[in-house]
PDB file of C-alpha atoms in Angstrom:
ATOM      1  CA  MET A 803     115.887 100.246 126.682  1.00 31.00           C
ATOM      2  CA  SER A 804     114.389  98.575 124.005  1.00 38.00           C
ATOM      3  CA  ARG A 805     114.313 100.406 120.812  1.00 42.00           C
ATOM      4  CA  ARG A 806     110.271 100.225 120.805  1.00 46.00           C
ATOM      5  CA  ALA A 807     107.861 100.449 123.594  1.00 46.00           C
ATOM      6  CA  PHE A 808     106.270  97.053 122.534  1.00 58.00           C
ATOM      7  CA  GLU A 809     107.196  94.150 120.796  1.00 79.00           C
ATOM      8  CA  ILE A 810     105.897  93.473 117.253  1.00 88.00           C
ATOM      9  CA  THR A 811     104.515  89.996 117.250  1.00 93.00           C
ATOM     10  CA  PRO A 812     102.686  88.209 114.341  1.00 94.00           C
ATOM     11  CA  GLU A 813      99.121  88.509 116.224  1.00 95.00           C
ATOM     12  CA  LEU A 814      99.872  92.398 116.360  1.00 95.00           C
ATOM     13  CA  ILE A 815     100.168  92.430 112.780  1.00 95.00           C
ATOM     14  CA  LEU A 816      97.023  90.962 112.090  1.00 97.00           C
ATOM     15  CA  GLN A 817      95.426  93.163 114.073  1.00 96.00           C
ATOM     16  CA  ALA A 818      96.783  95.612 112.044  1.00 96.00           C
ATOM     17  CA  TYR A 819      95.989  94.811 109.139  1.00 97.00           C
ATOM     18  CA  ARG A 820      92.432  94.536 110.264  1.00 97.00           C
ATOM     19  CA  ALA A 821      92.337  97.851 111.117  1.00 96.00           C
ATOM     20  CA  GLY A 822      93.920  98.842 108.033  1.00 96.00           C
ATOM     21  CA  LEU A 823      97.604  99.248 108.308  1.00 96.00           C
ATOM     22  CA  PHE A 824     100.551  97.400 107.176  1.00 94.00           C
ATOM     23  CA  PRO A 825     104.496  97.673 107.886  1.00 92.00           C
ATOM     24  CA  MET A 826     107.405  98.833 106.251  1.00 90.00           C
ATOM     25  CA  ALA A 827     110.975  99.343 106.614  1.00 85.00           C
ATOM     26  CA  GLU A 828     112.491 102.460 105.519  1.00 80.00           C
ATOM     27  CA  THR A 829     115.205 100.482 103.851  1.00 76.00           C
ATOM     28  CA  ARG A 830     116.523  96.897 103.824  1.00 71.00           C
ATOM     29  CA  ASP A 831     119.616  97.356 105.981  1.00 73.00           C
ATOM     30  CA  GLY A 832     117.110  99.908 108.475  1.00 69.00           C
ATOM     31  CA  ALA A 833     116.409  98.534 111.725  1.00 74.00           C
ATOM     32  CA  ARG A 834     112.861 100.535 112.131  1.00 83.00           C
ATOM     33  CA  LEU A 835     109.626  99.704 110.847  1.00 88.00           C
ATOM     34  CA  TYR A 836     106.858 101.715 110.312  1.00 89.00           C
ATOM     35  CA  TRP A 837     103.096 101.106 110.552  1.00 93.00           C
ATOM     36  CA  LEU A 838     101.700 103.037 106.861  1.00 93.00           C
ATOM     37  CA  ASP A 839      98.356 104.289 106.169  1.00 95.00           C
ATOM     38  CA  PRO A 840      97.620 105.281 102.909  1.00 94.00           C
ATOM     39  CA  GLU A 841      95.242 108.343 101.449  1.00 96.00           C
ATOM     40  CA  GLU A 842      94.801 106.259  98.044  1.00 97.00           C
ATOM     41  CA  ARG A 843      94.961 102.329  99.081  1.00 97.00           C
ATOM     42  CA  GLY A 844      95.470 100.137  95.902  1.00 97.00           C
ATOM     43  CA  ILE A 845      93.312  96.983  95.348  1.00 98.00           C
ATOM     44  CA  LEU A 846      93.048  94.481  92.549  1.00 97.00           C
ATOM     45  CA  PRO A 847      89.339  93.507  91.564  1.00 96.00           C
ATOM     46  CA  LEU A 848      88.694  90.442  91.376  1.00 96.00           C
ATOM     47  CA  ASP A 849      85.857  90.114  89.137  1.00 94.00           C
ATOM     48  CA  GLY A 850      87.915  92.648  87.179  1.00 93.00           C
ATOM     49  CA  PHE A 851      91.345  90.941  86.629  1.00 95.00           C
ATOM     50  CA  HIS A 852      92.579  91.379  83.132  1.00 93.00           C
ATOM     51  CA  LEU A 853      94.388  88.283  81.871  1.00 94.00           C
ATOM     52  CA  PRO A 854      95.126  88.814  78.185  1.00 92.00           C
ATOM     53  CA  ARG A 855      95.313  85.568  75.932  1.00 92.00           C
ATOM     54  CA  ARG A 856      99.136  85.163  75.281  1.00 94.00           C
ATOM     55  CA  LEU A 857      99.591  85.240  79.169  1.00 96.00           C
ATOM     56  CA  LEU A 858      97.055  82.687  79.177  1.00 96.00           C
ATOM     57  CA  ARG A 859      99.131  80.416  77.061  1.00 96.00           C
ATOM     58  CA  THR A 860     102.084  81.006  78.980  1.00 97.00           C
ATOM     59  CA  VAL A 861      99.965  80.249  82.466  1.00 97.00           C
ATOM     60  CA  LEU A 862      98.791  76.821  80.765  1.00 96.00           C
ATOM     61  CA  GLY A 863     102.029  76.003  79.086  1.00 96.00           C
ATOM     62  CA  GLU A 864     104.776  73.935  80.952  1.00 93.00           C
ATOM     63  CA  ARG A 865     107.231  76.825  80.959  1.00 96.00           C
ATOM     64  CA  PHE A 866     106.828  77.151  84.460  1.00 97.00           C
ATOM     65  CA  GLU A 867     106.000  74.998  87.515  1.00 97.00           C
ATOM     66  CA  VAL A 868     104.044  76.866  90.011  1.00 98.00           C
ATOM     67  CA  ARG A 869     103.913  75.793  93.509  1.00 98.00           C
ATOM     68  CA  ILE A 870     102.217  76.829  96.439  1.00 98.00           C
ATOM     69  CA  ASP A 871     103.651  77.329 100.245  1.00 98.00           C
ATOM     70  CA  SER A 872     106.913  75.227  99.143  1.00 98.00           C
ATOM     71  CA  ASP A 873     109.882  78.022  99.908  1.00 98.00           C
ATOM     72  CA  PHE A 874     108.027  80.931 101.775  1.00 98.00           C
ATOM     73  CA  PRO A 875     111.453  82.176 102.892  1.00 97.00           C
ATOM     74  CA  ALA A 876     113.120  82.242  99.408  1.00 98.00           C
ATOM     75  CA  VAL A 877     109.962  84.072  97.823  1.00 98.00           C
ATOM     76  CA  ILE A 878     110.572  87.035 100.647  1.00 96.00           C
ATOM     77  CA  HIS A 879     113.936  86.735 100.215  1.00 95.00           C
ATOM     78  CA  GLY A 880     113.792  87.439  96.058  1.00 95.00           C
ATOM     79  CA  CYS A 881     110.875  90.114  96.983  1.00 93.00           C
ATOM     80  CA  ALA A 882     114.107  91.741  99.159  1.00 90.00           C
ATOM     81  CA  VAL A 883     116.804  91.344  96.903  1.00 88.00           C
ATOM     82  CA  PRO A 884     117.860  94.874  95.195  1.00 77.00           C
ATOM     83  CA  ARG A 885     118.032  94.860  91.316  1.00 69.00           C
ATOM     84  CA  GLN A 886     117.661  96.798  88.076  1.00 61.00           C
ATOM     85  CA  GLY A 887     115.171  99.826  89.066  1.00 55.00           C
ATOM     86  CA  ARG A 888     115.341  99.080  92.324  1.00 56.00           C
ATOM     87  CA  MET A 889     118.712  99.317  94.204  1.00 53.00           C
ATOM     88  CA  ASP A 890     116.814  99.637  97.695  1.00 56.00           C
ATOM     89  CA  SER A 891     113.659  97.306  99.585  1.00 75.00           C
ATOM     90  CA  TRP A 892     111.425  97.853 102.539  1.00 81.00           C
ATOM     91  CA  ILE A 893     111.374  94.364 103.412  1.00 89.00           C
ATOM     92  CA  ASN A 894     114.547  94.100 106.329  1.00 89.00           C
ATOM     93  CA  ALA A 895     115.322  91.288 108.252  1.00 90.00           C
ATOM     94  CA  GLU A 896     112.250  91.636 110.744  1.00 92.00           C
ATOM     95  CA  ILE A 897     109.664  91.846 108.413  1.00 93.00           C
ATOM     96  CA  LYS A 898     111.383  88.648 106.950  1.00 94.00           C
ATOM     97  CA  ARG A 899     111.427  87.218 110.455  1.00 94.00           C
ATOM     98  CA  LEU A 900     107.656  88.468 111.511  1.00 95.00           C
ATOM     99  CA  PHE A 901     106.192  86.938 108.117  1.00 96.00           C
ATOM    100  CA  ILE A 902     107.882  83.710 108.134  1.00 97.00           C
ATOM    101  CA  ASP A 903     106.671  83.534 111.413  1.00 97.00           C
ATOM    102  CA  LEU A 904     102.992  84.524 109.693  1.00 97.00           C
ATOM    103  CA  HIS A 905     103.405  82.088 107.504  1.00 98.00           C
ATOM    104  CA  ARG A 906     104.045  79.203 110.165  1.00 97.00           C
ATOM    105  CA  ILE A 907     100.935  79.783 111.720  1.00 96.00           C
ATOM    106  CA  GLY A 908      98.880  80.129 108.463  1.00 96.00           C
ATOM    107  CA  HIS A 909      98.399  83.675 107.402  1.00 97.00           C
ATOM    108  CA  ALA A 910     100.697  84.073 105.233  1.00 98.00           C
ATOM    109  CA  HIS A 911     100.891  82.087 101.938  1.00 98.00           C
ATOM    110  CA  SER A 912     103.698  82.121  98.842  1.00 98.00           C
ATOM    111  CA  VAL A 913     103.036  81.836  95.137  1.00 98.00           C
ATOM    112  CA  GLU A 914     106.053  80.375  93.239  1.00 98.00           C
ATOM    113  CA  ALA A 915     107.444  80.067  89.510  1.00 98.00           C
ATOM    114  CA  TRP A 916     110.100  77.441  89.021  1.00 98.00           C
ATOM    115  CA  GLN A 917     111.678  76.604  86.074  1.00 98.00           C
ATOM    116  CA  ASP A 918     114.369  73.895  85.801  1.00 96.00           C
ATOM    117  CA  GLY A 919     114.351  73.340  89.504  1.00 96.00           C
ATOM    118  CA  LYS A 920     115.048  77.022  90.399  1.00 98.00           C
ATOM    119  CA  LEU A 921     112.747  80.026  91.905  1.00 98.00           C
ATOM    120  CA  VAL A 922     112.612  82.027  89.329  1.00 98.00           C
ATOM    121  CA  GLY A 923     109.574  84.526  90.622  1.00 97.00           C
ATOM    122  CA  GLY A 924     106.738  84.604  92.860  1.00 97.00           C
ATOM    123  CA  LEU A 925     104.720  86.643  95.420  1.00 98.00           C
ATOM    124  CA  TYR A 926     103.468  86.459  99.224  1.00 98.00           C
ATOM    125  CA  GLY A 927     100.641  87.809 100.984  1.00 97.00           C
ATOM    126  CA  VAL A 928      98.793  87.653 104.380  1.00 98.00           C
ATOM    127  CA  VAL A 929      95.291  86.054 104.533  1.00 98.00           C
ATOM    128  CA  LEU A 930      92.745  87.090 107.082  1.00 98.00           C
ATOM    129  CA  GLY A 931      88.875  86.636 106.520  1.00 97.00           C
ATOM    130  CA  ALA A 932      88.224  86.833 102.795  1.00 98.00           C
ATOM    131  CA  VAL A 933      91.068  89.130 102.599  1.00 98.00           C
ATOM    132  CA  PHE A 934      94.681  88.845 100.879  1.00 98.00           C
ATOM    133  CA  PHE A 935      96.733  91.424 101.249  1.00 98.00           C
ATOM    134  CA  GLY A 936      99.404  91.400  98.745  1.00 97.00           C
ATOM    135  CA  GLU A 937     103.190  92.278 100.170  1.00 95.00           C
ATOM    136  CA  SER A 938     105.498  92.023  97.346  1.00 94.00           C
ATOM    137  CA  MET A 939     106.298  90.142  94.083  1.00 95.00           C
ATOM    138  CA  PHE A 940     109.141  89.205  92.270  1.00 95.00           C
ATOM    139  CA  SER A 941     111.024  87.878  89.244  1.00 95.00           C
ATOM    140  CA  THR A 942     114.150  86.955  87.708  1.00 95.00           C
ATOM    141  CA  VAL A 943     112.499  85.189  84.104  1.00 96.00           C
ATOM    142  CA  ARG A 944     110.182  87.261  82.114  1.00 95.00           C
ATOM    143  CA  ASP A 945     106.531  86.533  82.795  1.00 96.00           C
ATOM    144  CA  ALA A 946     107.260  84.571  86.383  1.00 97.00           C
ATOM    145  CA  SER A 947     105.771  86.971  88.520  1.00 96.00           C
ATOM    146  CA  LYS A 948     102.878  87.432  86.286  1.00 97.00           C
ATOM    147  CA  VAL A 949     102.051  83.708  85.909  1.00 98.00           C
ATOM    148  CA  ALA A 950     102.052  83.461  90.169  1.00 98.00           C
ATOM    149  CA  LEU A 951      99.714  86.307  90.038  1.00 98.00           C
ATOM    150  CA  THR A 952      97.504  84.670  87.768  1.00 98.00           C
ATOM    151  CA  HIS A 953      97.456  81.704  89.746  1.00 98.00           C
ATOM    152  CA  LEU A 954      96.895  83.776  93.009  1.00 98.00           C
ATOM    153  CA  VAL A 955      93.793  85.285  91.538  1.00 98.00           C
ATOM    154  CA  ALA A 956      92.268  82.274  90.124  1.00 97.00           C
ATOM    155  CA  ARG A 957      92.820  80.470  93.776  1.00 98.00           C
ATOM    156  CA  LEU A 958      90.970  83.282  95.704  1.00 98.00           C
ATOM    157  CA  ARG A 959      88.030  83.357  93.134  1.00 97.00           C
ATOM    158  CA  LEU A 960      87.827  79.408  93.798  1.00 97.00           C
ATOM    159  CA  GLY A 961      88.036  79.844  97.397  1.00 97.00           C
ATOM    160  CA  GLY A 962      85.644  82.835  98.177  1.00 97.00           C
ATOM    161  CA  PHE A 963      87.796  85.498  98.704  1.00 98.00           C
ATOM    162  CA  ARG A 964      86.399  89.064  98.216  1.00 98.00           C
ATOM    163  CA  LEU A 965      89.071  91.670  98.609  1.00 98.00           C
ATOM    164  CA  LEU A 966      92.792  91.643  97.064  1.00 98.00           C
ATOM    165  CA  ASP A 967      94.686  94.463  98.609  1.00 98.00           C
ATOM    166  CA  THR A 968      97.591  95.305  96.489  1.00 97.00           C
ATOM    167  CA  GLN A 969      98.550  98.230  99.429  1.00 95.00           C
ATOM    168  CA  PHE A 970     100.174 100.539  96.282  1.00 94.00           C
ATOM    169  CA  VAL A 971      99.302 100.599  92.648  1.00 94.00           C
ATOM    170  CA  THR A 972     102.721  99.847  90.337  1.00 90.00           C
ATOM    171  CA  THR A 973     102.690  99.905  86.229  1.00 89.00           C
ATOM    172  CA  HIS A 974     103.256  96.575  86.414  1.00 88.00           C
ATOM    173  CA  LEU A 975      99.683  95.872  88.685  1.00 94.00           C
ATOM    174  CA  THR A 976      97.955  98.614  86.298  1.00 94.00           C
ATOM    175  CA  GLN A 977      97.833  96.182  83.372  1.00 94.00           C
ATOM    176  CA  PHE A 978      95.663  93.221  85.535  1.00 96.00           C
ATOM    177  CA  GLY A 979      93.263  96.069  86.877  1.00 95.00           C
ATOM    178  CA  ALA A 980      94.825  97.380  89.929  1.00 96.00           C
ATOM    179  CA  MET A 981      93.501 100.810  91.066  1.00 97.00           C
ATOM    180  CA  GLU A 982      93.363 103.003  94.190  1.00 97.00           C
ATOM    181  CA  ILE A 983      90.409 103.999  96.239  1.00 97.00           C
ATOM    182  CA  PRO A 984      89.721 106.457  99.167  1.00 98.00           C
ATOM    183  CA  ARG A 985      91.013 105.503 102.852  1.00 97.00           C
ATOM    184  CA  GLU A 986      87.498 105.643 103.913  1.00 97.00           C
ATOM    185  CA  ALA A 987      85.934 103.329 100.796  1.00 98.00           C
ATOM    186  CA  TYR A 988      88.988 100.570 101.518  1.00 98.00           C
ATOM    187  CA  ARG A 989      88.327 100.516 105.235  1.00 98.00           C
ATOM    188  CA  GLN A 990      84.516 100.425 104.069  1.00 98.00           C
ATOM    189  CA  ARG A 991      85.445  97.270 101.954  1.00 98.00           C
ATOM    190  CA  LEU A 992      88.220  95.658 104.575  1.00 98.00           C
ATOM    191  CA  ALA A 993      85.466  95.815 107.259  1.00 98.00           C
ATOM    192  CA  ALA A 994      82.689  93.943 105.034  1.00 97.00           C
ATOM    193  CA  CYS A 995      85.041  91.383 103.622  1.00 98.00           C
ATOM    194  CA  VAL A 996      87.507  90.641 107.111  1.00 97.00           C
ATOM    195  CA  ASP A 997      85.499  88.427 109.239  1.00 96.00           C
ATOM    196  CA  ILE A 998      84.129  86.034 105.974  1.00 96.00           C
ATOM    197  CA  ARG A 999      85.233  82.949 105.831  1.00 96.00           C
ATOM    198  CA  ALA A1000      87.471  82.065 102.589  1.00 98.00           C
ATOM    199  CA  ASP A1001      89.210  79.052 101.788  1.00 97.00           C
ATOM    200  CA  TRP A1002      92.605  79.162 100.888  1.00 97.00           C
ATOM    201  CA  ILE A1003      92.903  76.292  97.970  1.00 96.00           C
ATOM    202  CA  ALA A1004      96.690  75.364  97.595  1.00 95.00           C
ATOM    203  CA  THR A1005      95.550  72.546  94.866  1.00 95.00           C
ATOM    204  CA  PRO A1006      92.319  73.025  93.414  1.00 96.00           C
ATOM    205  CA  PRO A1007      91.578  70.059  91.019  1.00 96.00           C
ATOM    206  CA  HIS A1008      93.522  71.104  87.399  1.00 95.00           C
ATOM    207  CA  ALA A1009      90.379  71.036  85.679  1.00 96.00           C
ATOM    208  CA  LEU A1010      88.787  73.764  87.948  1.00 96.00           C
ATOM    209  CA  LEU A1011      91.722  75.659  88.192  1.00 96.00           C
ATOM    210  CA  VAL A1012      92.410  75.958  84.208  1.00 96.00           C
ATOM    211  CA  HIS A1013      88.531  76.969  83.490  1.00 96.00           C
ATOM    212  CA  ALA A1014      88.999  79.560  86.403  1.00 96.00           C
ATOM    213  CA  PHE A1015      91.978  80.903  84.538  1.00 96.00           C
ATOM    214  CA  ARG A1016      89.579  80.512  81.039  1.00 94.00           C
ATOM    215  CA  GLU A1017      87.336  82.676  82.860  1.00 94.00           C
ATOM    216  CA  LEU A1018      89.643  85.308  83.718  1.00 93.00           C
ATOM    217  CA  ALA A1019      90.684  85.495  79.750  1.00 91.00           C
ATOM    218  CA  GLY A1020      87.026  85.622  78.822  1.00 85.00           C
ATOM    219  CA  LYS A1021      86.202  88.768  80.830  1.00 58.00           C
ATOM    220  CA  GLU A1022      89.893  90.253  78.735  1.00 47.00           C
ATOM    221  CA  ARG A1023      88.338  89.303  75.951  1.00 47.00           C
ATOM    222  CA  ASN A1024      84.873  90.746  76.827  1.00 46.00           C
ATOM    223  CA  ASP A1025      86.166  94.128  78.325  1.00 47.00           C
ATOM    224  CA  HIS A1026      87.978  94.416  74.599  1.00 45.00           C
ATOM    225  CA  GLY A1027      85.896  92.783  72.402  1.00 43.00           C
ATOM    226  CA  PRO A1028      86.194  89.665  70.002  1.00 39.00           C
TER     227      PRO A1028
END
């Protein structure tokens, strides 16, 4: 007998996201997946992203090469690897398989930070309508995941996205403006955005991207004064 009453497919994952649910495994080596629908949902407002001037300099510099979707499987693997402060992961083999399949059909994307030809950080998530569902991020070098997140937000704003779902709020995300909202408020935002068209812009013109970064840093300056 199958261990599930039905097969979990990429199409089912998309239906679940549309309804406000998302899957997680209990452990990295566990076999079961669970559907989560937290009472408080994490979001990162695209019009309230905090980009400190120090990080702007790093984003505009040459320390990292940022690539989009160049090695999605490596990013999800990096997110699943245990590291100091997090000895386990909710990303098991089936989560990897499902999201790699979502990537193959154009609904999952990765933003990657490379240094000296090596992947040192990044994030991945799911696109549905004008919503980006952020799944996980990792970093093995200081600021790598922060740079990837900044590139993500700039592209989402340029592409007309309206909601960045972070699932939960961590200390790492709070510094950028992430917040929790009640489940019902989240569902209302989701319903208003999930059927609106937005464009995933992998390679925007460089000048446009730089302008988007400076605009984000300008919001930080306006929030905290000159």
